[in-house]
mmCIF file of C-alpha atoms and ligand atoms in Angstrom:
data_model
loop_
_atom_site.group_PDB
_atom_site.id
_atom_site.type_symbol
_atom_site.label_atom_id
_atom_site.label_comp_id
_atom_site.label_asym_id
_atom_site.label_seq_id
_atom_site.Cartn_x
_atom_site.Cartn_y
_atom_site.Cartn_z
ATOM 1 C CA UNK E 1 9.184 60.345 3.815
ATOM 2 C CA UNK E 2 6.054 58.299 5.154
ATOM 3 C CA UNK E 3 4.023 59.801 7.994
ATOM 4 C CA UNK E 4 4.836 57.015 10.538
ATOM 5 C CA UNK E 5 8.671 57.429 9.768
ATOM 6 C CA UNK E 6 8.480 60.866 10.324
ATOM 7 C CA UNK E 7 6.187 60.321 13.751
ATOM 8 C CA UNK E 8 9.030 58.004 14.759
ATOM 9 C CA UNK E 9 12.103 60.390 14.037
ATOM 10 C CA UNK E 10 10.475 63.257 16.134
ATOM 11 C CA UNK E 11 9.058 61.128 19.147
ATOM 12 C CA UNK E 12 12.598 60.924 19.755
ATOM 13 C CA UNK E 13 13.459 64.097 19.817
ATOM 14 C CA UNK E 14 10.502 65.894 21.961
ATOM 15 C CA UNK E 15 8.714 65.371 25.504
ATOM 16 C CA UNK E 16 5.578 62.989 25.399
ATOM 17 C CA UNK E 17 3.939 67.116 25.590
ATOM 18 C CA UNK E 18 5.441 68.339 22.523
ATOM 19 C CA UNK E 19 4.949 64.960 21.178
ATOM 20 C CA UNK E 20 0.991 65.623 21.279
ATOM 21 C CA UNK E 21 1.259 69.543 20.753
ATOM 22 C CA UNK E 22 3.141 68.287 17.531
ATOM 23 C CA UNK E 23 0.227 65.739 16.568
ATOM 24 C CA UNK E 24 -2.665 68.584 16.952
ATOM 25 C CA UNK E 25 -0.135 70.731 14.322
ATOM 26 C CA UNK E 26 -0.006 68.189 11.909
ATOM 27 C CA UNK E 27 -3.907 67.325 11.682
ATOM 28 C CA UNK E 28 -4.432 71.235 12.017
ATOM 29 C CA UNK E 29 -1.692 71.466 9.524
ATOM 30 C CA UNK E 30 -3.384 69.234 6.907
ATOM 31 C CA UNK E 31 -7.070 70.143 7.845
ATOM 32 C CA UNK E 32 -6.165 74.054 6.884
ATOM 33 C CA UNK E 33 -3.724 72.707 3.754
ATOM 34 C CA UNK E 34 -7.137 71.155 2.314
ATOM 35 C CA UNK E 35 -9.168 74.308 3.190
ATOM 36 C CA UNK E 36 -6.782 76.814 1.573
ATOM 37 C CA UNK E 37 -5.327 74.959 -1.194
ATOM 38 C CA UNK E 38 -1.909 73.720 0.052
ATOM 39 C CA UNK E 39 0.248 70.409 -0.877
ATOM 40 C CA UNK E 40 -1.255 68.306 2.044
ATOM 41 C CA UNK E 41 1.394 66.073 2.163
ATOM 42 C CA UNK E 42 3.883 68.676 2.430
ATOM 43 C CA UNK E 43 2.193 70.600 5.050
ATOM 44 C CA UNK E 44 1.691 67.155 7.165
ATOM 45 C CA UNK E 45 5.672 66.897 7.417
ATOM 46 C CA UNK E 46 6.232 70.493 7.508
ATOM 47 C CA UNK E 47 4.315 70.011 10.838
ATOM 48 C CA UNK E 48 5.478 66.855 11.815
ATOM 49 C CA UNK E 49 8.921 68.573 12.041
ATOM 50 C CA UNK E 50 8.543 71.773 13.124
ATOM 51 C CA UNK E 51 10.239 71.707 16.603
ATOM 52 C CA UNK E 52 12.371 68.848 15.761
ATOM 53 C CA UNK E 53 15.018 71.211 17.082
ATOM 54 C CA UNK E 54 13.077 72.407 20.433
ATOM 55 C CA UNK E 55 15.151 70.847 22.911
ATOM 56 C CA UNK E 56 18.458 71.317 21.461
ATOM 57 C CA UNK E 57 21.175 72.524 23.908
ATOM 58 C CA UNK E 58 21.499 76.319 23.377
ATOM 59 C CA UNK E 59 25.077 75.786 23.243
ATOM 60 C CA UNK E 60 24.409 73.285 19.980
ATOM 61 C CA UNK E 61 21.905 75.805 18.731
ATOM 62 C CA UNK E 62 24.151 78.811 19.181
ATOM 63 C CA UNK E 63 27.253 77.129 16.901
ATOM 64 C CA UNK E 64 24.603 76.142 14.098
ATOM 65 C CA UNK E 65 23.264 79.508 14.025
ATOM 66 C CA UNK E 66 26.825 80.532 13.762
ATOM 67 C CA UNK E 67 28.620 78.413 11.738
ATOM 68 C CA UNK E 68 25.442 77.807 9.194
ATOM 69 C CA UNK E 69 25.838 81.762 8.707
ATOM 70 C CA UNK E 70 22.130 82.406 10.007
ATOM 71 C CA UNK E 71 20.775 85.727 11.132
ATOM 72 C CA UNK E 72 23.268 86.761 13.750
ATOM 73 C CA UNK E 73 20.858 89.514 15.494
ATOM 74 C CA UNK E 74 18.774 85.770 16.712
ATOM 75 C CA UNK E 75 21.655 85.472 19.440
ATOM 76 C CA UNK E 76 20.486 88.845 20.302
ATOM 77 C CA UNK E 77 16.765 88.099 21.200
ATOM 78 C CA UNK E 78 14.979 85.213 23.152
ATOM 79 C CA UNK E 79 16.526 81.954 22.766
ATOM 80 C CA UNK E 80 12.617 80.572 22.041
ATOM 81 C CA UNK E 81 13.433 81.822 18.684
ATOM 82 C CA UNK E 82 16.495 79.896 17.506
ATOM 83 C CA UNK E 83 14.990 76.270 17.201
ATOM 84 C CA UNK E 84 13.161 77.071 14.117
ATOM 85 C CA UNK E 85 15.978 77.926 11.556
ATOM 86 C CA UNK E 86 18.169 75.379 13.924
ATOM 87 C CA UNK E 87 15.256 73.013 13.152
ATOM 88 C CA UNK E 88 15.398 73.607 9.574
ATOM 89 C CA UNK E 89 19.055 72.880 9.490
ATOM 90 C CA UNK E 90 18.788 69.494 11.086
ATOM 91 C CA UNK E 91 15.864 68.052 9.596
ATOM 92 C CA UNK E 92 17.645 68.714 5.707
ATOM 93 C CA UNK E 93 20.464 67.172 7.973
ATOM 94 C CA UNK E 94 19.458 64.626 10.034
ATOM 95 C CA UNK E 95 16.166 63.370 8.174
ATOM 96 C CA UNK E 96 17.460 64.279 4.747
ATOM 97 C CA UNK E 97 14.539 66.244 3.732
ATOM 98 C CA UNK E 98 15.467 68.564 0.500
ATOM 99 C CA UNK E 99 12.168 69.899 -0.327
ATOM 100 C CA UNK E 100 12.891 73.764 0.759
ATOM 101 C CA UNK E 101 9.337 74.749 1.021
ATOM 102 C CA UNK E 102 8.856 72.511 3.636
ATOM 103 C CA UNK E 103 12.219 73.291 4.972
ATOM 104 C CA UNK E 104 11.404 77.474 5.085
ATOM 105 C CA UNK E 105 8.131 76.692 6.544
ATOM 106 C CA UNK E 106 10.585 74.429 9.709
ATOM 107 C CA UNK E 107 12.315 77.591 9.961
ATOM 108 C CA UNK E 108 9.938 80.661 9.981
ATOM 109 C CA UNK E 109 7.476 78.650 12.448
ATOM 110 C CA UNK E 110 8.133 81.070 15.334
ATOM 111 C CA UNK E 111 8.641 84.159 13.416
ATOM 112 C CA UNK E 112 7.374 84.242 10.685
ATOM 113 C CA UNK E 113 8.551 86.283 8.056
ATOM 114 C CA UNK E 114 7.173 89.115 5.043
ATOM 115 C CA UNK E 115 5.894 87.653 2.314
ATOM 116 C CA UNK E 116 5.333 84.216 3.809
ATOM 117 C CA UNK E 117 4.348 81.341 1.413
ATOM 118 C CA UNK E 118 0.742 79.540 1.945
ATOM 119 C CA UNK E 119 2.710 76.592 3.329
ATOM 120 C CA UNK E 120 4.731 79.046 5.772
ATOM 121 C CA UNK E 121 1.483 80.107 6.684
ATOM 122 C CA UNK E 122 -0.622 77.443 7.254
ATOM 123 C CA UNK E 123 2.504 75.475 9.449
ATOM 124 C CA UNK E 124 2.633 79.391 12.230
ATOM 125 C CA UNK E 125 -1.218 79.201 11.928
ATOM 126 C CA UNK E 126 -1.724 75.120 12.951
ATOM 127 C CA UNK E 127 1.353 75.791 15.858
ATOM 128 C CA UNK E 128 -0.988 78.609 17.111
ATOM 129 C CA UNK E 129 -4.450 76.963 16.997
ATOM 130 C CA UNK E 130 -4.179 73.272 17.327
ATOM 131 C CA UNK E 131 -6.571 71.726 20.118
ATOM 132 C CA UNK E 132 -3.874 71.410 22.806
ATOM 133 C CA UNK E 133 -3.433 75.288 22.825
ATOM 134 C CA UNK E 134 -4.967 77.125 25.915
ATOM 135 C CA UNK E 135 -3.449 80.936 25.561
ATOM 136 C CA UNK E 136 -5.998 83.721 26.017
ATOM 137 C CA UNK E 137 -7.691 84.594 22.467
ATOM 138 C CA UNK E 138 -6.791 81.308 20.630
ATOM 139 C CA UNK E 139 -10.771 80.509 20.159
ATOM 140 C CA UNK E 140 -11.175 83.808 18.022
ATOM 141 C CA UNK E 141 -7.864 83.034 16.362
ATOM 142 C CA UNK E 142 -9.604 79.577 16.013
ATOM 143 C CA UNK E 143 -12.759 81.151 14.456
ATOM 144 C CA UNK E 144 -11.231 83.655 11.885
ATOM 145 C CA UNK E 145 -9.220 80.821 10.668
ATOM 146 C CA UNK E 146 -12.471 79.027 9.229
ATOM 147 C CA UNK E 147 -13.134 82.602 7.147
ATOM 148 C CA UNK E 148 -9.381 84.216 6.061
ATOM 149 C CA UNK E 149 -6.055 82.930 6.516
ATOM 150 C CA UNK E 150 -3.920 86.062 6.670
ATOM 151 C CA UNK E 151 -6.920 87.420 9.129
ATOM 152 C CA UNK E 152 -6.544 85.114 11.365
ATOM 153 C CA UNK E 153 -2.457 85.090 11.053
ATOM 154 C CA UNK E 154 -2.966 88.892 11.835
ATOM 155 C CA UNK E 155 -4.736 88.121 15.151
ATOM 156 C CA UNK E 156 -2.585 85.821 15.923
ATOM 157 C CA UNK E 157 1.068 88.064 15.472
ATOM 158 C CA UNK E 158 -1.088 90.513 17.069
ATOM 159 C CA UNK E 159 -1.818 88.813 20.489
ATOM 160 C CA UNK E 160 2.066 87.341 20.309
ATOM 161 C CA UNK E 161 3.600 90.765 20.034
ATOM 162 C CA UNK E 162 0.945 92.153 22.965
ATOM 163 C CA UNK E 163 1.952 88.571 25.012
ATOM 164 C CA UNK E 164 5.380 89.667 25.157
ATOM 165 C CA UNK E 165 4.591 92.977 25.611
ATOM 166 C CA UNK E 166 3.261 92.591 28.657
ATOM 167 C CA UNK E 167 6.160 90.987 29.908
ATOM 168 C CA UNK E 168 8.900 93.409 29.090
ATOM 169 C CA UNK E 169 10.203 91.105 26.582
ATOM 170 C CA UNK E 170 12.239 91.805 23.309
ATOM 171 C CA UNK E 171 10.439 90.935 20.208
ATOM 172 C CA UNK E 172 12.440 89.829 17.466
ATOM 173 C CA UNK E 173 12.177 92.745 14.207
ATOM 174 C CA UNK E 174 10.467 89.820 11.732
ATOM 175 C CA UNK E 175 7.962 89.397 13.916
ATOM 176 C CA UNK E 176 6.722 92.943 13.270
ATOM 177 C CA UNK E 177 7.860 92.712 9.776
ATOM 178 C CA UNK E 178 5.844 89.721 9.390
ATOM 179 C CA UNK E 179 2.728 91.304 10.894
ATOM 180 C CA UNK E 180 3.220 94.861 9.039
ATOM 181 C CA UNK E 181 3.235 92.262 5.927
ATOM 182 C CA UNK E 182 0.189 90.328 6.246
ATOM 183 C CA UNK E 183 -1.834 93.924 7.062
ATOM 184 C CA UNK E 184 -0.407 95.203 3.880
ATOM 185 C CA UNK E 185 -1.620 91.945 2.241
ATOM 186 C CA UNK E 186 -5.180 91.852 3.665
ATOM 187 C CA UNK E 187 -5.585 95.915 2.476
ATOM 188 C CA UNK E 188 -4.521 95.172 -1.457
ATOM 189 C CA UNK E 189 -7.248 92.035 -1.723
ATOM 190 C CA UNK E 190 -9.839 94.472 0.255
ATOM 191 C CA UNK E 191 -8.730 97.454 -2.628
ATOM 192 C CA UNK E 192 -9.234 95.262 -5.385
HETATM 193 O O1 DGI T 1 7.663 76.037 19.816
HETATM 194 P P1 DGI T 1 6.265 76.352 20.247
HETATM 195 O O2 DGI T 1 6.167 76.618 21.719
HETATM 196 O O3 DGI T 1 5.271 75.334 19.798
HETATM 197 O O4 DGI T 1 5.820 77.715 19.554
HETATM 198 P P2 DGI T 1 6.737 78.790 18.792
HETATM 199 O O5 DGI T 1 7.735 78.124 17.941
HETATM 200 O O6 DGI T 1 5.783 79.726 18.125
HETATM 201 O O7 DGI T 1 7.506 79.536 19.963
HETATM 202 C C1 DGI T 1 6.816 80.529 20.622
HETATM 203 C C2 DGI T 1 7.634 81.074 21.726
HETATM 204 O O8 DGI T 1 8.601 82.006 21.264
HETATM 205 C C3 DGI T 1 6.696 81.834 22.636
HETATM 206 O O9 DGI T 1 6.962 81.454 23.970
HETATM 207 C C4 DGI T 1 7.030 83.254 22.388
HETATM 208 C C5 DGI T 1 8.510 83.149 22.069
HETATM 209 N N1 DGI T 1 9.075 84.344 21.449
HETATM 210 C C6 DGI T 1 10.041 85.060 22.005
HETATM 211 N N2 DGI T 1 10.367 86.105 21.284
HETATM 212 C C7 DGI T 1 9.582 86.107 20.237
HETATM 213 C C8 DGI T 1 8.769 84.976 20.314
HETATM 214 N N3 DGI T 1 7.860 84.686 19.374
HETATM 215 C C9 DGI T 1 7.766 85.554 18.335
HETATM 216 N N4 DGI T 1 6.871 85.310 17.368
HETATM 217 N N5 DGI T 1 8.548 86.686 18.224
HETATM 218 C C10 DGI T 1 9.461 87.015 19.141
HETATM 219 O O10 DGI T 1 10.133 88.023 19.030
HETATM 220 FE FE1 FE T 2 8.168 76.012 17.773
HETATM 221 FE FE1 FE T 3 5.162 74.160 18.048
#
């Protein structure tokens, strides 16, 4: 699918906001893609798509998670979390993309998950850092990202898990998973 088409399927979807949030993702998105190595075009549509599903009803998000046979334990924690996989869902659905890297990097854009894949990556990194983003510690976030990927991924899981923290929220198990992951990561390339 062509850029503009793609622009044109989500502008529907989103606020004017998340509209422009979603524009800084993609040209973050294909800015890191051609730093690190990444299919460009796949990590442009990757972000163009990413929170297709953000403004779902919960009610519509709920039955997908359930009747797609998703993670059940998502109902259990914060409701931010569910538009990603729901996302993922609906753009194979609705915009009959197949390509399942660009698909799994839709649906672990909140989370993240062990393991991810330098698409998966670059897509949670470019929702983090693109220019629209304010949150405290984004700039250093913004710096590492110029040096290491999976550095800068650390900081940023880091600050997200301390964020809800210090509200009393729940955080979702793959969140920690995925930061326990990338820390394992970074130590193996610093041993070899
Ligand atoms: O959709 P965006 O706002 O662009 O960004 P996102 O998809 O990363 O959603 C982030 C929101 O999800 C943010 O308000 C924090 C919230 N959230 C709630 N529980 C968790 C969580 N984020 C993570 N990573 N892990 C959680 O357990
Ligand atoms: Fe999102
Ligand atoms: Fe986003």
């Amino acid at each position: 699918m062509e850029r503009h088409e793609a622009l044109e399927m989500v502008k529907k979807q989103l606020t004017e906001h998340r509209y422009q949030h979603t524009i800084g993702v993609m040209e973050t998105a294909v800015a890191l893609a051609e730093q690190y190595g990444a299919d460009v075009k796949k990590a442009e549509l990757a972000a163009i798509f990413h929170d297709y599903a953000k403004f779902r009803p919960k009610e519509e998000m709920k039955r997908i998670i359930l009747e797609q046979n998703m993670p059940k334990d998502l109902l259990l924690y914060n409701t931010e979390l569910w538009h990603a996989p729901v996302g993922a869902y609906l753009v194979e659905k609705e915009a009959g993309i197949s390509d399942v890297e660009i698909l799994d990097a839709i649906r672990y854009h909140t989370s993240g998950r062990p393991n991810m894949t330098l698409l998966e990556k670059i897509v949670y990194l470019a929702d983090y850092i693109e220019p629209g983003r304010i949150f405290p510690g984004v700039d250093e976030v913004r710096e590492l990202a110029k040096q290491d990927l999976n550095k800068a991924l650390i900081k940023a899981l880091k600050n997200t898990i301390q964020f809800l923290m210090n509200k009393n929220q729940t955080i979702y198990p793959d969140t920690f998973y995925t930061y326990n992951s990338l820390i394992m990561e970074v130590k193996g390339e610093e041993a070899r």
